[in-house]
mmCIF file of C-alpha atoms and ligand atoms in Angstrom:
data_model
loop_
_atom_site.group_PDB
_atom_site.id
_atom_site.type_symbol
_atom_site.label_atom_id
_atom_site.label_comp_id
_atom_site.label_asym_id
_atom_site.label_seq_id
_atom_site.Cartn_x
_atom_site.Cartn_y
_atom_site.Cartn_z
ATOM 1 C CA MET A 16 0.000 0.000 0.000
ATOM 2 C CA SER A 17 1.158 3.499 -0.712
ATOM 3 C CA SER A 18 1.434 5.768 2.277
ATOM 4 C CA THR A 19 -1.198 8.443 2.715
ATOM 5 C CA LYS A 20 0.443 11.822 2.484
ATOM 6 C CA ARG A 21 -0.613 14.348 5.066
ATOM 7 C CA THR A 22 0.232 17.932 4.472
ATOM 8 C CA ILE A 23 -1.221 21.277 5.282
ATOM 9 C CA ILE A 24 -3.840 22.105 2.712
ATOM 10 C CA PRO A 25 -3.469 25.305 0.760
ATOM 11 C CA ARG A 26 -5.962 28.106 1.323
ATOM 12 C CA VAL A 27 -8.356 27.797 -1.597
ATOM 13 C CA ALA A 28 -9.352 30.593 -3.843
ATOM 14 C CA PRO A 29 -13.074 31.376 -4.012
ATOM 15 C CA GLY A 30 -14.853 29.925 -7.026
ATOM 16 C CA ASN A 31 -16.474 26.792 -5.688
ATOM 17 C CA PRO A 32 -20.103 27.800 -5.039
ATOM 18 C CA ARG A 33 -20.385 25.528 -2.018
ATOM 19 C CA ILE A 34 -17.253 26.920 -0.396
ATOM 20 C CA ASP A 35 -18.321 30.454 -1.212
ATOM 21 C CA SER A 36 -21.749 29.941 0.309
ATOM 22 C CA LEU A 37 -20.224 28.542 3.483
ATOM 23 C CA SER A 38 -17.473 31.182 3.575
ATOM 24 C CA GLN A 39 -15.301 28.468 5.029
ATOM 25 C CA GLN A 40 -11.936 26.961 4.353
ATOM 26 C CA PRO A 41 -11.389 23.235 3.986
ATOM 27 C CA ASN A 42 -9.946 21.301 6.912
ATOM 28 C CA ILE A 43 -9.722 18.016 5.027
ATOM 29 C CA LEU A 44 -9.188 17.246 1.381
ATOM 30 C CA VAL A 45 -9.623 13.624 0.363
ATOM 31 C CA ASN A 46 -8.250 13.083 -3.109
ATOM 32 C CA GLN A 47 -8.913 9.801 -4.946
ATOM 33 C CA VAL A 48 -8.527 7.761 -1.755
ATOM 34 C CA SER A 49 -9.140 4.030 -2.015
ATOM 35 C CA VAL A 50 -8.540 1.176 0.424
ATOM 36 C CA ASP A 51 -8.013 -2.437 -0.641
ATOM 37 C CA TYR A 52 -7.492 -5.308 1.775
ATOM 38 C CA PRO A 53 -5.993 -8.615 0.748
ATOM 39 C CA VAL A 54 -7.967 -11.477 2.268
ATOM 40 C CA TYR A 55 -7.340 -15.195 2.206
ATOM 41 C CA THR A 56 -10.682 -16.883 2.269
ATOM 42 C CA GLN A 57 -10.919 -20.119 0.338
ATOM 43 C CA ARG A 58 -8.860 -23.186 -0.045
ATOM 44 C CA GLY A 59 -7.904 -23.671 -3.685
ATOM 45 C CA VAL A 60 -6.437 -26.672 -5.455
ATOM 46 C CA ARG A 61 -4.228 -28.811 -3.220
ATOM 47 C CA GLY A 62 -5.251 -26.845 -0.141
ATOM 48 C CA ARG A 63 -3.673 -23.613 -1.359
ATOM 49 C CA ARG A 64 -4.968 -20.414 0.136
ATOM 50 C CA VAL A 65 -6.586 -18.107 -2.390
ATOM 51 C CA ARG A 66 -5.830 -14.415 -2.148
ATOM 52 C CA LYS A 67 -8.707 -12.050 -2.830
ATOM 53 C CA ILE A 68 -8.862 -8.292 -2.731
ATOM 54 C CA VAL A 69 -11.664 -6.533 -0.849
ATOM 55 C CA HIS A 70 -12.255 -3.058 -2.219
ATOM 56 C CA ALA A 71 -13.298 -1.490 1.092
ATOM 57 C CA VAL A 72 -13.170 2.073 -0.265
ATOM 58 C CA GLN A 73 -13.341 2.852 -3.981
ATOM 59 C CA PRO A 74 -11.532 6.004 -5.100
ATOM 60 C CA LEU A 75 -13.289 8.879 -3.299
ATOM 61 C CA SER A 76 -12.706 12.604 -3.384
ATOM 62 C CA PHE A 77 -14.315 15.264 -1.227
ATOM 63 C CA THR A 78 -13.533 18.321 0.831
ATOM 64 C CA ALA A 79 -14.592 18.932 4.431
ATOM 65 C CA HIS A 80 -14.829 22.481 5.674
ATOM 66 C CA GLU A 81 -14.604 24.396 8.907
ATOM 67 C CA GLY A 82 -17.843 24.123 10.860
ATOM 68 C CA GLU A 83 -19.015 20.967 9.110
ATOM 69 C CA PHE A 84 -20.324 18.091 11.213
ATOM 70 C CA ILE A 85 -20.274 15.205 8.761
ATOM 71 C CA GLY A 86 -22.112 11.970 9.353
ATOM 72 C CA LEU A 87 -20.877 8.853 7.572
ATOM 73 C CA VAL A 88 -23.707 6.382 6.996
ATOM 74 C CA GLY A 89 -24.018 3.096 5.197
ATOM 75 C CA ARG A 90 -24.821 -0.522 5.875
ATOM 76 C CA ASN A 91 -22.328 -2.884 7.513
ATOM 77 C CA GLY A 92 -19.100 -3.228 5.598
ATOM 78 C CA SER A 93 -19.668 -0.169 3.414
ATOM 79 C CA GLY A 94 -16.228 1.286 4.182
ATOM 80 C CA LYS A 95 -17.027 3.948 6.794
ATOM 81 C CA SER A 96 -14.453 2.868 9.365
ATOM 82 C CA SER A 97 -11.786 2.222 6.731
ATOM 83 C CA LEU A 98 -12.235 5.744 5.374
ATOM 84 C CA LEU A 99 -12.122 7.233 8.870
ATOM 85 C CA ARG A 100 -8.954 5.332 9.753
ATOM 86 C CA VAL A 101 -7.241 6.613 6.607
ATOM 87 C CA ILE A 102 -8.271 10.186 7.428
ATOM 88 C CA ALA A 103 -6.959 9.628 10.973
ATOM 89 C CA GLY A 104 -3.624 8.484 9.560
ATOM 90 C CA LEU A 105 -3.913 5.088 11.265
ATOM 91 C CA GLU A 106 -4.023 3.258 7.986
ATOM 92 C CA SER A 107 -2.462 3.836 4.601
ATOM 93 C CA SER A 108 -4.672 4.234 1.602
ATOM 94 C CA THR A 109 -4.062 2.068 -1.447
ATOM 95 C CA THR A 110 -4.300 5.082 -3.713
ATOM 96 C CA GLY A 111 -4.806 8.768 -3.166
ATOM 97 C CA THR A 112 -3.941 11.409 -0.663
ATOM 98 C CA VAL A 113 -5.485 13.018 2.405
ATOM 99 C CA TYR A 114 -4.601 16.615 3.091
ATOM 100 C CA ALA A 115 -5.426 18.015 6.522
ATOM 101 C CA SER A 116 -5.119 21.459 8.073
ATOM 102 C CA ALA A 117 -4.416 19.907 11.505
ATOM 103 C CA ARG A 118 -3.747 16.478 12.926
ATOM 104 C CA PRO A 119 -7.042 14.564 12.925
ATOM 105 C CA SER A 120 -7.953 12.967 16.228
ATOM 106 C CA LEU A 121 -9.829 9.648 16.226
ATOM 107 C CA VAL A 122 -11.775 9.427 19.474
ATOM 108 C CA GLY A 123 -10.424 6.844 21.838
ATOM 109 C CA VAL A 124 -7.292 6.113 19.862
ATOM 110 C CA GLY A 125 -5.064 9.108 20.595
ATOM 111 C CA ALA A 126 -5.193 8.404 24.279
ATOM 112 C CA ALA A 127 -3.666 4.994 25.000
ATOM 113 C CA LEU A 128 -5.393 4.278 28.284
ATOM 114 C CA ASN A 129 -4.334 1.751 30.895
ATOM 115 C CA GLN A 130 -7.054 -0.516 32.264
ATOM 116 C CA GLU A 131 -5.265 -0.940 35.595
ATOM 117 C CA LEU A 132 -5.169 2.794 36.291
ATOM 118 C CA THR A 133 -8.108 4.774 37.622
ATOM 119 C CA GLY A 134 -10.130 7.029 35.359
ATOM 120 C CA ARG A 135 -8.519 10.069 36.957
ATOM 121 C CA GLN A 136 -4.995 8.709 36.365
ATOM 122 C CA ASN A 137 -5.953 7.885 32.797
ATOM 123 C CA ILE A 138 -7.096 11.447 32.222
ATOM 124 C CA ALA A 139 -3.571 12.649 33.029
ATOM 125 C CA LEU A 140 -2.007 9.874 30.936
ATOM 126 C CA GLY A 141 -4.306 10.483 27.988
ATOM 127 C CA CYS A 142 -4.002 14.261 28.049
ATOM 128 C CA LEU A 143 -0.199 14.131 28.191
ATOM 129 C CA ALA A 144 -0.185 11.574 25.341
ATOM 130 C CA MET A 145 -2.232 13.996 23.273
ATOM 131 C CA GLY A 146 0.222 16.807 23.821
ATOM 132 C CA LEU A 147 -1.203 18.793 26.731
ATOM 133 C CA LYS A 148 1.339 20.384 29.077
ATOM 134 C CA LYS A 149 1.489 19.601 32.793
ATOM 135 C CA HIS A 150 0.161 23.008 33.750
ATOM 136 C CA GLN A 151 -2.958 22.376 31.602
ATOM 137 C CA LEU A 152 -3.829 19.130 33.351
ATOM 138 C CA ALA A 153 -5.876 20.489 36.278
ATOM 139 C CA GLU A 154 -8.276 22.362 34.015
ATOM 140 C CA ALA A 155 -8.447 19.462 31.572
ATOM 141 C CA GLU A 156 -9.211 16.999 34.382
ATOM 142 C CA HIS A 157 -12.071 19.145 35.591
ATOM 143 C CA LYS A 158 -13.568 19.379 32.087
ATOM 144 C CA VAL A 159 -13.158 15.673 31.343
ATOM 145 C CA ILE A 160 -14.800 14.636 34.620
ATOM 146 C CA GLU A 161 -17.665 17.031 34.035
ATOM 147 C CA LEU A 162 -18.273 15.790 30.479
ATOM 148 C CA ALA A 163 -17.834 12.053 31.148
ATOM 149 C CA GLY A 164 -20.153 12.258 34.149
ATOM 150 C CA ILE A 165 -19.266 8.856 35.570
ATOM 151 C CA GLY A 166 -19.385 9.953 39.211
ATOM 152 C CA GLU A 167 -17.216 8.302 41.827
ATOM 153 C CA ALA A 168 -16.128 5.630 39.319
ATOM 154 C CA ILE A 169 -13.521 8.144 38.188
ATOM 155 C CA ASP A 170 -11.334 6.900 41.080
ATOM 156 C CA ARG A 171 -11.780 3.229 40.246
ATOM 157 C CA PRO A 172 -9.579 1.207 37.856
ATOM 158 C CA MET A 173 -10.825 1.412 34.292
ATOM 159 C CA ARG A 174 -11.095 -2.371 34.047
ATOM 160 C CA THR A 175 -14.131 -2.112 36.356
ATOM 161 C CA TYR A 176 -15.969 0.217 33.941
ATOM 162 C CA SER A 177 -18.870 -0.768 31.743
ATOM 163 C CA SER A 178 -18.199 -0.332 28.013
ATOM 164 C CA GLY A 179 -20.386 2.786 28.032
ATOM 165 C CA MET A 180 -18.429 4.349 30.904
ATOM 166 C CA GLY A 181 -15.141 3.620 29.142
ATOM 167 C CA ALA A 182 -16.455 5.108 25.902
ATOM 168 C CA ARG A 183 -17.598 8.266 27.705
ATOM 169 C CA LEU A 184 -14.235 8.728 29.372
ATOM 170 C CA ARG A 185 -12.314 8.178 26.115
ATOM 171 C CA PHE A 186 -14.582 10.620 24.313
ATOM 172 C CA ALA A 187 -14.137 13.272 27.015
ATOM 173 C CA ILE A 188 -10.350 12.813 27.039
ATOM 174 C CA SER A 189 -10.215 13.160 23.247
ATOM 175 C CA LEU A 190 -11.996 16.501 23.521
ATOM 176 C CA ALA A 191 -9.622 17.805 26.193
ATOM 177 C CA ALA A 192 -6.888 18.323 23.602
ATOM 178 C CA LYS A 193 -9.264 20.634 21.710
ATOM 179 C CA PRO A 194 -8.862 18.835 18.370
ATOM 180 C CA ARG A 195 -9.576 20.812 15.236
ATOM 181 C CA ILE A 196 -10.507 17.698 13.296
ATOM 182 C CA MET A 197 -12.382 15.134 15.316
ATOM 183 C CA LEU A 198 -13.277 11.657 14.092
ATOM 184 C CA ILE A 199 -15.834 9.604 16.019
ATOM 185 C CA ASP A 200 -16.371 5.943 15.273
ATOM 186 C CA GLU A 201 -18.271 4.737 18.252
ATOM 187 C CA ALA A 202 -21.794 5.057 19.509
ATOM 188 C CA LEU A 203 -22.472 8.329 21.241
ATOM 189 C CA SER A 204 -25.597 6.828 22.742
ATOM 190 C CA THR A 205 -23.698 5.743 25.822
ATOM 191 C CA GLY A 206 -25.437 7.920 28.345
ATOM 192 C CA ASP A 207 -28.625 9.609 29.393
ATOM 193 C CA ALA A 208 -30.217 12.700 27.852
ATOM 194 C CA ALA A 209 -28.080 15.033 29.966
ATOM 195 C CA TYR A 210 -24.893 13.345 28.720
ATOM 196 C CA ALA A 211 -26.148 13.489 25.120
ATOM 197 C CA GLU A 212 -26.688 17.220 25.528
ATOM 198 C CA ARG A 213 -23.267 17.789 27.108
ATOM 199 C CA SER A 214 -21.484 15.833 24.365
ATOM 200 C CA ALA A 215 -23.404 17.635 21.604
ATOM 201 C CA GLN A 216 -22.412 20.933 23.218
ATOM 202 C CA ALA A 217 -18.763 19.833 23.402
ATOM 203 C CA MET A 218 -18.761 18.929 19.707
ATOM 204 C CA GLN A 219 -20.401 22.240 18.865
ATOM 205 C CA GLU A 220 -17.450 23.960 20.558
ATOM 206 C CA VAL A 221 -15.075 22.104 18.215
ATOM 207 C CA LEU A 222 -17.122 23.323 15.241
ATOM 208 C CA ASP A 223 -17.326 26.892 16.552
ATOM 209 C CA ASP A 224 -13.552 26.863 16.835
ATOM 210 C CA ALA A 225 -13.227 26.383 13.053
ATOM 211 C CA GLY A 226 -13.163 22.625 13.451
ATOM 212 C CA THR A 227 -14.659 19.704 11.540
ATOM 213 C CA VAL A 228 -16.250 16.603 13.079
ATOM 214 C CA PHE A 229 -16.843 13.243 11.369
ATOM 215 C CA LEU A 230 -19.251 10.801 12.969
ATOM 216 C CA VAL A 231 -19.830 7.212 11.859
ATOM 217 C CA SER A 232 -23.293 6.011 12.748
ATOM 218 C CA HIS A 233 -25.880 3.512 11.588
ATOM 219 C CA ALA A 234 -28.583 5.595 13.193
ATOM 220 C CA ALA A 235 -30.136 7.962 10.676
ATOM 221 C CA GLN A 236 -31.767 9.848 13.558
ATOM 222 C CA THR A 237 -28.402 10.575 15.197
ATOM 223 C CA ILE A 238 -27.059 11.880 11.899
ATOM 224 C CA GLU A 239 -30.141 14.030 11.425
ATOM 225 C CA ASP A 240 -30.001 15.407 14.978
ATOM 226 C CA LEU A 241 -26.293 16.176 15.143
ATOM 227 C CA CYS A 242 -24.829 16.632 11.681
ATOM 228 C CA ASN A 243 -25.169 19.339 9.077
ATOM 229 C CA ARG A 244 -23.789 17.188 6.250
ATOM 230 C CA ALA A 245 -23.822 13.449 5.572
ATOM 231 C CA ILE A 246 -22.010 11.095 3.252
ATOM 232 C CA TRP A 247 -23.678 7.775 2.442
ATOM 233 C CA LEU A 248 -21.360 4.969 1.354
ATOM 234 C CA ASP A 249 -22.271 1.602 -0.124
ATOM 235 C CA PHE A 250 -19.660 -1.005 -1.049
ATOM 236 C CA GLY A 251 -17.040 1.691 -0.642
ATOM 237 C CA GLU A 252 -18.682 4.029 -3.156
ATOM 238 C CA PHE A 253 -20.407 7.353 -2.718
ATOM 239 C CA VAL A 254 -24.182 7.092 -2.814
ATOM 240 C CA MET A 255 -24.934 10.628 -1.739
ATOM 241 C CA ASP A 256 -23.145 13.572 -0.189
ATOM 242 C CA GLY A 257 -25.275 16.430 1.024
ATOM 243 C CA ASP A 258 -27.492 17.988 3.626
ATOM 244 C CA ALA A 259 -27.652 15.650 6.646
ATOM 245 C CA ARG A 260 -31.443 15.682 6.874
ATOM 246 C CA GLU A 261 -31.880 14.827 3.217
ATOM 247 C CA VAL A 262 -29.270 12.058 3.171
ATOM 248 C CA ALA A 263 -30.468 10.595 6.515
ATOM 249 C CA ARG A 264 -34.076 10.583 5.304
ATOM 250 C CA LYS A 265 -33.199 8.675 2.153
ATOM 251 C CA TYR A 266 -30.835 6.316 3.967
ATOM 252 C CA ARG A 267 -33.465 5.555 6.632
ATOM 253 C CA TRP A 268 -36.015 4.572 3.992
ATOM 254 C CA PHE A 269 -33.446 2.364 2.214
ATOM 255 C CA ALA A 270 -32.410 0.684 5.494
ATOM 256 C CA HIS A 271 -36.043 0.157 6.472
ATOM 257 C CA ASN A 272 -36.799 -1.676 3.228
ATOM 258 C CA LEU A 273 -33.646 -3.732 3.553
ATOM 259 C CA ALA A 274 -34.614 -4.694 7.107
ATOM 260 C CA GLN A 275 -38.099 -5.660 5.882
ATOM 261 C CA GLY A 276 -36.487 -7.978 3.341
ATOM 262 C CA ASP A 277 -37.751 -5.969 0.369
ATOM 263 C CA GLU A 278 -34.471 -6.089 -1.503
ATOM 264 C CA ALA A 279 -35.934 -5.010 -4.832
ATOM 265 C CA LYS A 280 -37.349 -1.830 -3.302
ATOM 266 C CA ALA A 281 -34.103 -1.199 -1.388
ATOM 267 C CA ALA A 282 -32.086 -1.633 -4.601
ATOM 268 C CA GLN A 283 -34.379 0.836 -6.387
ATOM 269 C CA LEU A 284 -34.018 3.401 -3.572
ATOM 270 C CA LEU A 285 -30.246 2.946 -3.629
ATOM 271 C CA ALA A 286 -30.157 3.463 -7.407
ATOM 272 C CA ASP A 287 -32.351 6.589 -7.108
ATOM 273 C CA ALA A 288 -30.155 7.993 -4.342
ATOM 274 C CA LYS A 289 -27.013 7.296 -6.387
ATOM 275 C CA ALA A 290 -28.483 9.043 -9.418
ATOM 276 C CA LEU A 291 -29.309 12.066 -7.260
ATOM 277 C CA GLY A 292 -25.892 11.951 -5.597
ATOM 278 C CA ALA A 293 -24.157 11.832 -8.970
ATOM 279 C CA GLN A 294 -25.497 15.326 -9.649
ATOM 280 C CA GLY A 295 -23.417 16.744 -6.797
ATOM 281 C CA TYR A 296 -24.029 18.001 -3.267
ATOM 282 C CA VAL A 297 -27.644 17.186 -2.369
ATOM 283 C CA GLN A 298 -29.563 20.080 -0.839
ATOM 284 C CA ASP A 299 -32.308 19.786 1.774
ATOM 285 C CA SER A 300 -35.623 19.443 -0.080
ATOM 286 C CA GLY A 301 -37.509 20.543 3.036
ATOM 287 C CA ALA A 302 -39.844 17.555 2.626
HETATM 288 N N1 ATP B 423 -8.319 -5.484 8.198
HETATM 289 C C1 ATP B 423 -9.139 -5.919 7.261
HETATM 290 N N2 ATP B 423 -8.813 -6.964 6.478
HETATM 291 C C2 ATP B 423 -9.632 -7.398 5.513
HETATM 292 N N3 ATP B 423 -10.818 -6.849 5.223
HETATM 293 C C3 ATP B 423 -11.209 -5.811 5.972
HETATM 294 C C4 ATP B 423 -10.398 -5.280 7.022
HETATM 295 N N4 ATP B 423 -11.062 -4.233 7.590
HETATM 296 C C5 ATP B 423 -12.218 -4.105 6.913
HETATM 297 N N5 ATP B 423 -12.307 -5.055 5.948
HETATM 298 C C6 ATP B 423 -13.410 -5.222 4.979
HETATM 299 O O1 ATP B 423 -13.580 -3.967 4.313
HETATM 300 C C7 ATP B 423 -14.958 -3.694 4.107
HETATM 301 C C8 ATP B 423 -15.302 -2.350 4.767
HETATM 302 O O2 ATP B 423 -15.185 -2.487 6.179
HETATM 303 P P1 ATP B 423 -15.405 -1.273 7.169
HETATM 304 O O3 ATP B 423 -15.154 -1.774 8.548
HETATM 305 O O4 ATP B 423 -14.640 -0.106 6.692
HETATM 306 O O5 ATP B 423 -16.960 -0.987 6.963
HETATM 307 P P2 ATP B 423 -17.987 -0.216 7.884
HETATM 308 O O6 ATP B 423 -18.900 0.509 6.962
HETATM 309 O O7 ATP B 423 -17.274 0.602 8.900
HETATM 310 O O8 ATP B 423 -18.735 -1.415 8.575
HETATM 311 P P3 ATP B 423 -19.572 -1.499 9.951
HETATM 312 O O9 ATP B 423 -20.739 -0.583 9.799
HETATM 313 O O10 ATP B 423 -19.997 -2.931 9.986
HETATM 314 O O11 ATP B 423 -18.660 -1.141 11.069
HETATM 315 C C9 ATP B 423 -15.711 -4.890 4.676
HETATM 316 O O12 ATP B 423 -15.994 -5.761 3.602
HETATM 317 C C10 ATP B 423 -14.745 -5.516 5.636
HETATM 318 O O13 ATP B 423 -14.967 -6.903 5.745
#
């Protein structure tokens, strides 16, 4: 695999109507990025392993701007996580290049937490790993504890946490470093309504600070509630890129038909969405 280059993106000249209307600069530029995985699945003649290539992400190009909260939707195996990992720099793309205006932060990965340490100790460990200075720790600890909202468990070893508690702490630690480009590939539905509101507020602060957030989710409602743009992938290809409400609405209807076993209808909806997506950024129809 070729390595994914990561350089500061140039300031773009006005001219693109979408960029002009947003009056924003791109934070991420994905240029012809594809991801192939070699897999060895079957036994061939004389017990030989057969090498196959899975095209997880077909060549994709798009730009993500300041203030955009982008949902990535698509059925299982559609390439969402692979794309996010390439943007995060955790994986090389097979072809193409990702340009970023700042180092993207994939929630939960930047901070290598230790299960034997308490939540509070892990906050210090995680924040230092993400580049915070010692004198910033006290304030960061306060913010992380407030956001994670896991009560007295903060002084217990992390191995005693439920998966939801661990996810909340990792999410809060990732935000402490004030990332400009934030990538989220885990359920945000790990807490009550108050936590959901606090985390939405925290992500809004990233956006207000000229940041960009990517969120992978199967839940069309989450995308609709939180995001202002959504990209729908299927078999590693773009289906639609556009207004979050519009994309989520169409994806929800597709997923519903698929779940009902009406594959013909689902295939028709997918084809319609692709045809619409091929025309460019899909605007909110207001329907
Ligand atoms: N390390 C790997 N080796 C081989 N194939 C892989 C690897 N990682 C992912 N794949 C394959 O690549 C395709 C895309 O996977 P990916 O995890 O990116 O999809 P996804 O949309 O995030 O899926 P999900 O919604 O189920 O999490 C799938 O067919 C998957 O089986």
